[in-house]
Tab-separated table of C-alpha atoms and ligand atoms in Angstrom:
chain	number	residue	atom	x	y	z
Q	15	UNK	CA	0.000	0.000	0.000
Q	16	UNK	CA	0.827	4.319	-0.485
Q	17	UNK	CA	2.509	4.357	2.745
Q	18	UNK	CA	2.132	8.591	4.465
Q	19	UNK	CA	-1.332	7.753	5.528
Q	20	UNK	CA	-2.364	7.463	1.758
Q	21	UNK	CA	-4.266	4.338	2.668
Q	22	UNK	CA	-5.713	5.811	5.279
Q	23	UNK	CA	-7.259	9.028	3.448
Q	24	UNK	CA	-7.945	7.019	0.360
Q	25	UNK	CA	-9.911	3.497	1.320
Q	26	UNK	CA	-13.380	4.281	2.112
Q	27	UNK	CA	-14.438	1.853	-0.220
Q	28	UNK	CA	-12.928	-0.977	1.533
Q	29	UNK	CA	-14.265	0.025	5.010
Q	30	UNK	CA	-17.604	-0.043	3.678
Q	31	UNK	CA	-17.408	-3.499	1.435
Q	32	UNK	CA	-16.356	-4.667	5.162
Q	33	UNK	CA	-19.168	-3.907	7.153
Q	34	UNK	CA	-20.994	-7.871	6.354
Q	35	UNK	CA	-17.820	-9.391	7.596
Q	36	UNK	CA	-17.862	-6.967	10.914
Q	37	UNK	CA	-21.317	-8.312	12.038
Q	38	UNK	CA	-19.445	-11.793	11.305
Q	39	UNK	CA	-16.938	-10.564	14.106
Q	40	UNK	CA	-19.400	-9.622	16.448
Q	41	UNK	CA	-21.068	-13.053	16.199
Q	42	UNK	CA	-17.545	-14.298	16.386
Q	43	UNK	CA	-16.865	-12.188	19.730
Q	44	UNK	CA	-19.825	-13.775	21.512
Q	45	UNK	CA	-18.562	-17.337	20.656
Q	46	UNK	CA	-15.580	-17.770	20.807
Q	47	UNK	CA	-14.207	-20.185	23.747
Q	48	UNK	CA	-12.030	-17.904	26.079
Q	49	UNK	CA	-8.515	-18.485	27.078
Q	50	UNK	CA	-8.881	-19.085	31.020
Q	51	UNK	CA	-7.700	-16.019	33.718
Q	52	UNK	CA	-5.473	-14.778	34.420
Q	53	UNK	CA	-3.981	-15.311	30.277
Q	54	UNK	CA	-4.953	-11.866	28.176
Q	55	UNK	CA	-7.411	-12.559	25.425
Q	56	UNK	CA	-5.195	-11.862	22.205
Q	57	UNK	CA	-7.557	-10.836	18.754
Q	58	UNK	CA	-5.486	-10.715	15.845
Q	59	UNK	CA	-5.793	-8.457	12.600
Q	60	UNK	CA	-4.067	-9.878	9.965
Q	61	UNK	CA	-2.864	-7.530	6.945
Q	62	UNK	CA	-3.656	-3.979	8.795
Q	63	UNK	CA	-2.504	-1.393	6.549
Q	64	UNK	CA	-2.332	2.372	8.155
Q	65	UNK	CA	-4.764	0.636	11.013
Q	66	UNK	CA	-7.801	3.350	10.355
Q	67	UNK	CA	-10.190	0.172	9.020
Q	68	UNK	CA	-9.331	-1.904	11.563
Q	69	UNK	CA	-10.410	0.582	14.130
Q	70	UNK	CA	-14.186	-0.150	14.186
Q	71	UNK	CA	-13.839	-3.887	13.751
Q	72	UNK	CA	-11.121	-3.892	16.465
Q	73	UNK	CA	-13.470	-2.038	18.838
Q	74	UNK	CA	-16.934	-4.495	17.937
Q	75	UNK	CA	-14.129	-7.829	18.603
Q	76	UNK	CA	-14.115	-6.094	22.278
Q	77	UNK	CA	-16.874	-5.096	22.818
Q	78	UNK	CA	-18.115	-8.448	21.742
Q	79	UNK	CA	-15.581	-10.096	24.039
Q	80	UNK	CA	-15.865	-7.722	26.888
Q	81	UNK	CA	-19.567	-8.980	28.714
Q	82	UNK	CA	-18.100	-12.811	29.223
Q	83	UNK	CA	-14.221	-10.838	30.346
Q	84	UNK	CA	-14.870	-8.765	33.306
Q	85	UNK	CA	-13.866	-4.719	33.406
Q	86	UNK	CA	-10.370	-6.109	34.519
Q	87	UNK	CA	-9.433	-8.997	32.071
Q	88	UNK	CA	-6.610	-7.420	29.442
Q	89	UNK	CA	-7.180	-7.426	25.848
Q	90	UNK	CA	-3.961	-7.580	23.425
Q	91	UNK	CA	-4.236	-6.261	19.682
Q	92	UNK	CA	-2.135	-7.435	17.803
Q	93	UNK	CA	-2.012	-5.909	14.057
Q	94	UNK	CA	0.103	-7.241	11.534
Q	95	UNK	CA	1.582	-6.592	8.053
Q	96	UNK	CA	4.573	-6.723	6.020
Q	97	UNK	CA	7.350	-5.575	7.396
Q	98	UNK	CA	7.891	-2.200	5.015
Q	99	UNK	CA	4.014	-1.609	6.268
Q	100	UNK	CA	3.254	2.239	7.471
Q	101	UNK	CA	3.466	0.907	11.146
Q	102	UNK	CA	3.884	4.278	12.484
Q	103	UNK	CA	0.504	5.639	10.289
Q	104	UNK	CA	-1.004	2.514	12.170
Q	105	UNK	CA	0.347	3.740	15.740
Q	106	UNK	CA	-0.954	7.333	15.220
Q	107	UNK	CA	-4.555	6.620	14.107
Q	108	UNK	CA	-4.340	3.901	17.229
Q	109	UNK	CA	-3.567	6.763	19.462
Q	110	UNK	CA	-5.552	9.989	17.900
Q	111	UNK	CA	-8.567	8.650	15.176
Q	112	UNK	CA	-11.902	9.990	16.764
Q	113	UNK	CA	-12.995	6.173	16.063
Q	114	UNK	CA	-10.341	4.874	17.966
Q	115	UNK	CA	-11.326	1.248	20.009
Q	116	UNK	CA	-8.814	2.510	22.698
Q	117	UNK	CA	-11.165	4.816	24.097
Q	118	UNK	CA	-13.691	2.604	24.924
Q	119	UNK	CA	-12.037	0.258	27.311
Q	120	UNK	CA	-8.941	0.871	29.579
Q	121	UNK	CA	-7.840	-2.759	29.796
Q	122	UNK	CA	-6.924	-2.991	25.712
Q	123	UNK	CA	-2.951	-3.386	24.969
Q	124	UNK	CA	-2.198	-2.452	20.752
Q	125	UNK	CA	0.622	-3.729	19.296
Q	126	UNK	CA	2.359	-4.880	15.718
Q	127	UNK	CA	3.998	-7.608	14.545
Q	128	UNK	CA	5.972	-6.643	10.857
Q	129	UNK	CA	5.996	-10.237	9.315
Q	130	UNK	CA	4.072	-12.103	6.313
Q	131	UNK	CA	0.904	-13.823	7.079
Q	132	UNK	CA	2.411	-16.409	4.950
Q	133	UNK	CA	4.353	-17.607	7.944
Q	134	UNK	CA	3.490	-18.502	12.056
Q	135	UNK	CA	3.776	-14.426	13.312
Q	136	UNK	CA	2.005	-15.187	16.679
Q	137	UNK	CA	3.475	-18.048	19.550
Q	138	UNK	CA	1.070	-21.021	18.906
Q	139	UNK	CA	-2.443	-21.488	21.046
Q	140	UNK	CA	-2.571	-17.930	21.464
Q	141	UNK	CA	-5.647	-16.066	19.295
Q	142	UNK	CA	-9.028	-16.099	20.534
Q	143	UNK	CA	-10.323	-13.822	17.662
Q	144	UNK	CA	-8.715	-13.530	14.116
Q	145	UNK	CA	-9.487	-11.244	11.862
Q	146	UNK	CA	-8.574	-9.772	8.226
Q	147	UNK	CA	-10.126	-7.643	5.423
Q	148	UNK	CA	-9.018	-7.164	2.464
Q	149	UNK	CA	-5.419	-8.740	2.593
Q	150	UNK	CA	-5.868	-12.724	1.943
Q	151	UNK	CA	-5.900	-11.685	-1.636
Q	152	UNK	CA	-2.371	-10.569	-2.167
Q	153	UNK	CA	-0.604	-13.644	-3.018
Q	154	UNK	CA	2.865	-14.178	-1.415
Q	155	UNK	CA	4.361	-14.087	-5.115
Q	156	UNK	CA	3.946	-13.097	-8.529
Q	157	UNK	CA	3.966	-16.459	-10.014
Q	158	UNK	CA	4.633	-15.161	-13.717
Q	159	UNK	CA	4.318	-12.219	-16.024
Q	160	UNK	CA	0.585	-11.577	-17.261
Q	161	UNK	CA	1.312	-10.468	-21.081
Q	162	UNK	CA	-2.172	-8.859	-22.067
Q	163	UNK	CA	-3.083	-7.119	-18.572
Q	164	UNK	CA	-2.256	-6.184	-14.987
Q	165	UNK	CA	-4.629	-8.111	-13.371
Q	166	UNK	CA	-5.204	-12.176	-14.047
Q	167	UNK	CA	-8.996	-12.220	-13.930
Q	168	UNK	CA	-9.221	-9.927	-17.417
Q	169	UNK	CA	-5.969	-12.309	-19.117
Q	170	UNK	CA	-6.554	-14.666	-21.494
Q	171	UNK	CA	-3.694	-16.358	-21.086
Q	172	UNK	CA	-3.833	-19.271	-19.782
Q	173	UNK	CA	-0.802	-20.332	-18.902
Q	174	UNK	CA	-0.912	-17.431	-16.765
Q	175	UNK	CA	-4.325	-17.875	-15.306
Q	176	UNK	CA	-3.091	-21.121	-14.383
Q	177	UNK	CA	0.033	-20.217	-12.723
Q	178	UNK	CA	-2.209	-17.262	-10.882
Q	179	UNK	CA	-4.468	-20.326	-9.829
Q	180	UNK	CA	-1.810	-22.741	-8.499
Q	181	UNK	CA	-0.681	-19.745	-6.735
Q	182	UNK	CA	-3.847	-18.866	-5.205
Q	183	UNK	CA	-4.402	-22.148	-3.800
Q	184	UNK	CA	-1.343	-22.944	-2.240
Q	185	UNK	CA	-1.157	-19.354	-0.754
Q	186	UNK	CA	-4.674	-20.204	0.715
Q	187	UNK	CA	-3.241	-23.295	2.572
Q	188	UNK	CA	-0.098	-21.803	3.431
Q	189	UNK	CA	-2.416	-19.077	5.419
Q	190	UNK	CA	-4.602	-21.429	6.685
Q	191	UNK	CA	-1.778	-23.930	8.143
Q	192	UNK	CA	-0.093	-20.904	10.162
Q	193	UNK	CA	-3.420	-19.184	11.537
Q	194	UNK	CA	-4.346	-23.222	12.361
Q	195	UNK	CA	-1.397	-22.826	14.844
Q	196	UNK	CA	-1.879	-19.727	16.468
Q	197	UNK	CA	-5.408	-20.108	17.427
Q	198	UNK	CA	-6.541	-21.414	20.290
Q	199	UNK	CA	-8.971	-24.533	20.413
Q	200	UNK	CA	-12.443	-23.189	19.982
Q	201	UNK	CA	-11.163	-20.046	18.661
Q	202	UNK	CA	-12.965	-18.016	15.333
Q	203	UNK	CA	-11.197	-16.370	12.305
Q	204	UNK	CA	-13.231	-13.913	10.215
Q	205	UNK	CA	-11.837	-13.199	7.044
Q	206	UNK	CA	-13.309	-10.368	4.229
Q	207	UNK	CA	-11.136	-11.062	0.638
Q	208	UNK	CA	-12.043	-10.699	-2.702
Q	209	UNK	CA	-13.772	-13.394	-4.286
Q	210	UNK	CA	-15.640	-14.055	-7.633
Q	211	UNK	CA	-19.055	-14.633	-7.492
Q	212	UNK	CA	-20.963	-17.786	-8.923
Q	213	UNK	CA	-20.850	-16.007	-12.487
Q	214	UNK	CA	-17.055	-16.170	-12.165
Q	215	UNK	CA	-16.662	-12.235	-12.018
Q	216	UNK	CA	-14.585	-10.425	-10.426
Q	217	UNK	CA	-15.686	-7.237	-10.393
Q	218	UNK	CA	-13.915	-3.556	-11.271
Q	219	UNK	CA	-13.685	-4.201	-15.577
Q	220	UNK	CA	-13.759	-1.219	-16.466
Q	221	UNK	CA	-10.908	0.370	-13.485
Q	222	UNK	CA	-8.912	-2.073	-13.722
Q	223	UNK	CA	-9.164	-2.232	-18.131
Q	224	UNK	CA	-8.674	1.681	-18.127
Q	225	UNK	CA	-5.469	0.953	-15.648
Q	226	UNK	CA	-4.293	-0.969	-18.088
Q	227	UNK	CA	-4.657	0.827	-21.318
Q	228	UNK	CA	-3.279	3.894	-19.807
Q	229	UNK	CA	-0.260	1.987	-19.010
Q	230	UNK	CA	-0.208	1.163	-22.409
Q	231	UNK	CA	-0.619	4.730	-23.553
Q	232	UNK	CA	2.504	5.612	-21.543
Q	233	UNK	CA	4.429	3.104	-23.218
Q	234	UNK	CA	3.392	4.726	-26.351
Q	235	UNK	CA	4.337	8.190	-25.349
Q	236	UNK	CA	7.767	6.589	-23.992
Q	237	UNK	CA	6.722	7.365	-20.297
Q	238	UNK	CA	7.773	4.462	-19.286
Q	239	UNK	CA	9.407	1.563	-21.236
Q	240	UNK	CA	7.595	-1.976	-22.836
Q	241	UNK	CA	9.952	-4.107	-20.260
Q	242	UNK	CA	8.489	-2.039	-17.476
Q	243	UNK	CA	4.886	-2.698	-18.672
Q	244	UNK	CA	5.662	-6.537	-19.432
Q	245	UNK	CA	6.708	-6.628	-15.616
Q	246	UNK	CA	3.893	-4.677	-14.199
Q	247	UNK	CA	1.313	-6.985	-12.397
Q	248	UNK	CA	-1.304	-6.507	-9.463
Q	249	UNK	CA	-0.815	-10.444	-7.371
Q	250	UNK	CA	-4.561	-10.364	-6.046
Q	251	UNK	CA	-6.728	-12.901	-6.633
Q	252	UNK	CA	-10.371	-13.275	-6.431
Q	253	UNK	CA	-11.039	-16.755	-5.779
Q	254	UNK	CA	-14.173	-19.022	-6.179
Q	255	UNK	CA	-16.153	-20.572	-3.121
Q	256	UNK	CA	-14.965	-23.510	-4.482
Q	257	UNK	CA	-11.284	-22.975	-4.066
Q	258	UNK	CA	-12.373	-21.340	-0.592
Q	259	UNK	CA	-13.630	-24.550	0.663
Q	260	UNK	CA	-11.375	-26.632	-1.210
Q	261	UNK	CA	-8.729	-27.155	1.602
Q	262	UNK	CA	-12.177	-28.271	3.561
Q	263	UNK	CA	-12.987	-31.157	1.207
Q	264	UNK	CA	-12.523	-34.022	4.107
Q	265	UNK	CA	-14.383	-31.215	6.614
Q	266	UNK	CA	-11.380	-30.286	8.583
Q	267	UNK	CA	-8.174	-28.537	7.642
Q	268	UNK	CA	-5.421	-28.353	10.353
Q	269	UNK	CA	-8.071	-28.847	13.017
Q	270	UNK	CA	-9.407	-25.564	11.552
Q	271	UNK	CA	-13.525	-25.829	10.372
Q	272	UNK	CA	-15.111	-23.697	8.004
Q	273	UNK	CA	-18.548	-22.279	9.297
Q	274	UNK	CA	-19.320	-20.167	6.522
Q	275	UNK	CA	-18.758	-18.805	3.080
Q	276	UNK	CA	-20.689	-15.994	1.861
Q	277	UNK	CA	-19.738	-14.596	-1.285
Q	278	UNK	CA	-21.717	-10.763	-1.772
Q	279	UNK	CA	-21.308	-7.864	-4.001
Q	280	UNK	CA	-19.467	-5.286	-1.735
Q	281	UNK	CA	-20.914	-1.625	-1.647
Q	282	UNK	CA	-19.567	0.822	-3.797
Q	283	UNK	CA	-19.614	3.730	-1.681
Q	284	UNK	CA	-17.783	5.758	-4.653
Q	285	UNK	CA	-20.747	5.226	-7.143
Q	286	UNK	CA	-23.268	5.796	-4.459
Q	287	UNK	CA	-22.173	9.542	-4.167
Q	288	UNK	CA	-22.035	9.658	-7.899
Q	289	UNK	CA	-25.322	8.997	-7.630
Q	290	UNK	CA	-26.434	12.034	-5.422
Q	291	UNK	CA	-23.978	14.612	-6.537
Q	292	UNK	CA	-23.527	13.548	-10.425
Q	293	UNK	CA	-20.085	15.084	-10.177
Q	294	UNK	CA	-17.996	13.104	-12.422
Q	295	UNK	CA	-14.571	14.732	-11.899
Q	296	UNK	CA	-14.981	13.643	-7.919
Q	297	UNK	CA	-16.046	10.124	-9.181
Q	298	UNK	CA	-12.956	9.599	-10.803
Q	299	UNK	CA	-10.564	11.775	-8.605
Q	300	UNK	CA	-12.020	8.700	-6.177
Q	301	UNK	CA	-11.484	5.681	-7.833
Q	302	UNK	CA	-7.654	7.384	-9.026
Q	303	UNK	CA	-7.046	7.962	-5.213
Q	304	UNK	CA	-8.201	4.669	-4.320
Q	305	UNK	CA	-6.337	2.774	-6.995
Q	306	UNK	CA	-3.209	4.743	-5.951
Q	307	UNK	CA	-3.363	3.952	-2.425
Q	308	UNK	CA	-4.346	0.385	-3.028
Q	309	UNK	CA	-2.228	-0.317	-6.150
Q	310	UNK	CA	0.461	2.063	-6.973
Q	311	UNK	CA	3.190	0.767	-5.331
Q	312	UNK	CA	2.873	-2.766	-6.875
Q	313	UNK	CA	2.954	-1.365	-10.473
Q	314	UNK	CA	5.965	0.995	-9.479
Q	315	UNK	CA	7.861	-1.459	-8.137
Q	316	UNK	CA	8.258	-3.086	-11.917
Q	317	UNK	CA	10.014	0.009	-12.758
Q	318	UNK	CA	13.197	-0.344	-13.759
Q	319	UNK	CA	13.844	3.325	-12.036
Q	320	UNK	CA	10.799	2.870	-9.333
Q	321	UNK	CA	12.337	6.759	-8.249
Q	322	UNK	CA	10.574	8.094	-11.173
Q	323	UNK	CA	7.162	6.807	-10.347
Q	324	UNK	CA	5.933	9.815	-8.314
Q	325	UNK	CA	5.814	11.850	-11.187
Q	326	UNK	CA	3.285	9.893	-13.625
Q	327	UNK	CA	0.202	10.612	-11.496
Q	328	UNK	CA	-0.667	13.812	-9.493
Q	329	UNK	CA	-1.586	13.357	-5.849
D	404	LIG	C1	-5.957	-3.448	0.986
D	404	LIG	S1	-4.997	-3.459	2.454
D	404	LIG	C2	-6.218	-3.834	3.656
D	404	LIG	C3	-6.054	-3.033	4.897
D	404	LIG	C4	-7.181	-3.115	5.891
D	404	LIG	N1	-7.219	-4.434	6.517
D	404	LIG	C5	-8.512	-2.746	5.307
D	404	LIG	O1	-9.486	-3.484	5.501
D	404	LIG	O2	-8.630	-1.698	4.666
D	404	LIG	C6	-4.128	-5.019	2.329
D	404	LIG	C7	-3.017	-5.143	3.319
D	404	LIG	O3	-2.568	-6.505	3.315
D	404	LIG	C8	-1.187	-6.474	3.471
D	404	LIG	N2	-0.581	-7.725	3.021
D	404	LIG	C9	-0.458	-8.181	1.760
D	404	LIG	N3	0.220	-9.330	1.764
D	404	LIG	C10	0.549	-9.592	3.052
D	404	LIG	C11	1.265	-10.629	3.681
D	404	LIG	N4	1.797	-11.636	2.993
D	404	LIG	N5	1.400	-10.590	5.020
D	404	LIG	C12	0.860	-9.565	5.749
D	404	LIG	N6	0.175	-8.556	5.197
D	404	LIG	C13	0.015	-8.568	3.856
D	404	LIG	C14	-0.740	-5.297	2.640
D	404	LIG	O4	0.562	-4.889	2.990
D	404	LIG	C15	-1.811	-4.291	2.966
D	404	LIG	O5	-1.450	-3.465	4.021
């Protein structure tokens, strides 16, 4: 992600597609079996960011736990991300967003861990509550170029689609495996990704086409060179229910059990204001901001002089 609290200012549209998975958290919260006194109940948050979308789910995880805890009982966050994550964006909106879960309850310890979910990042037997939204998508590699786009889903290659799926699966048990060792026995994981729906869609065509054509514009205007282009690839994934429960098949994975799938069209919170205010130049500045924040880095990084990316698109 934009680190500088871009991802902060800039991903409205993700807090809102979350909201589904929150009441899944709360639900979660009343459930889950507790770690006995005097141990501190640990909740997880896999894939952060800058920390300001984790703030409300963070806050209905304790006050979900909170009733079966006692005033007294200590509550450890623990956020996590990559290790070149904005950790201290994450800190400050921990300490000063108006929506902050900290000033609700005394007894509630924050912290960060800077390692890939693609690993154990927590002791084992620890978590209680595990959460994520909007990370489980980013694969832990590219697998291979995509030669007719930046994102898989819109390739027709299918040498690539099939690398992209390999990928996708193996990622999905790799995260599985390691969250199946740091929760606790009778402890719940809610997890918001991106998915594609029973049609086999995955959603933002015509953002993620116009991405790519204007990359290919700049290559025409010499902006940026056909090597650069040819590396230039967003790693998320949308992937089926099928491939969700696939790791399932024999009903458990790991000792881990899957409740629930529910695959939904998130809310498009951009479009929705279109709606009202039919101002077109906001619309877009939106979904630019958004795509920047979200995406920018990944495509920059396939520069063979990343130090030049600032320039191509205005803040
Ligand atoms: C789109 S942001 C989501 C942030 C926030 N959870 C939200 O709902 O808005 C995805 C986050 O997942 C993180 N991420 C991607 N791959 C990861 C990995 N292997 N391990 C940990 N975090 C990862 C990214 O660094 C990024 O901060």
């Amino acid at each position: 992600m934009e680190g500088h609290g871009a991802y902060n200012r800039s991903s409205g549209v993700q807090a809102a597609g979350s909201m589904p998975a929150v009441d899944l958290l709360k639900v979660a919260g009343d459930t889950a079996d507790l770690a006995p006194a005097p141990q501190p109940i640990v909740i997880a948050d896999y894939g952060c960011s800058e920390g300001r979308n984790s703030l409300l789910p963070m806050g209905v995880a304790i006050s979900s736990l909170r009733p079966r805890l006692g005033a007294d009982r200590a509550i450890s966050v623990v956020h996590t991300d990559l290790p070149g994550n904005d950790f201290s964006a994450l800190f400050a909106a921990i300490e000063s967003d108006p929506t902050t879960y900290l000033a609700q309850d005394r007894q509630v310890f924050p912290s960060a861990v800077g390692r890939s979910f693609y690993e154990q990042i927590l002791p084992s037997d620890v978590v209680t509550l595990g959460w994520s939204s909007w990370a489980v998508q980013w694969l832990s590699r590219v697998p291979c170029p995509i030669p007719d786009h930046v994102q898989v889903a819109y390739s027709r290659d299918a040498e690539a689609c099939a690398a992209f799926a390999r990928q996708a699966a193996e990622d999905w048990r790799t995260f599985l495996f390691h969250r199946a060792r740091e929760m606790r026995e009778g402890a719940r994981l809610v997890l918001l990704t991106m998915a594609t729906d029973d049609s086999d869609d995955f959603g933002y065509q015509p953002l993620l086409d116009m991405m790519y054509a204007t990359l290919c514009g700049m290559v025409q205007d010499g902006l940026i060179s056909a090597d650069d282009l040819k590396r230039m690839v967003i790693p998320t994934v949308g992937r089926s229910r099928g491939a969700f429960a696939a790791p399932f098949e024999h009903g458990r994975f790991e000792g881990l059990t899957l409740e629930r799938i529910e695959i939904f069209h998130g809310e498009d919170r951009v479009w929705g204001e279109f709606e009202s205010s039919r101002d077109a130049q906001r619309f877009g500045a939106k979904w630019a901001a958004f795509s920047r924040a979200s995406l920018f880095p990944s495509l920059a990084a396939a520069l063979d002089d990343p130090s030049k990316a600032p320039s191509f698109i205005p803040a």
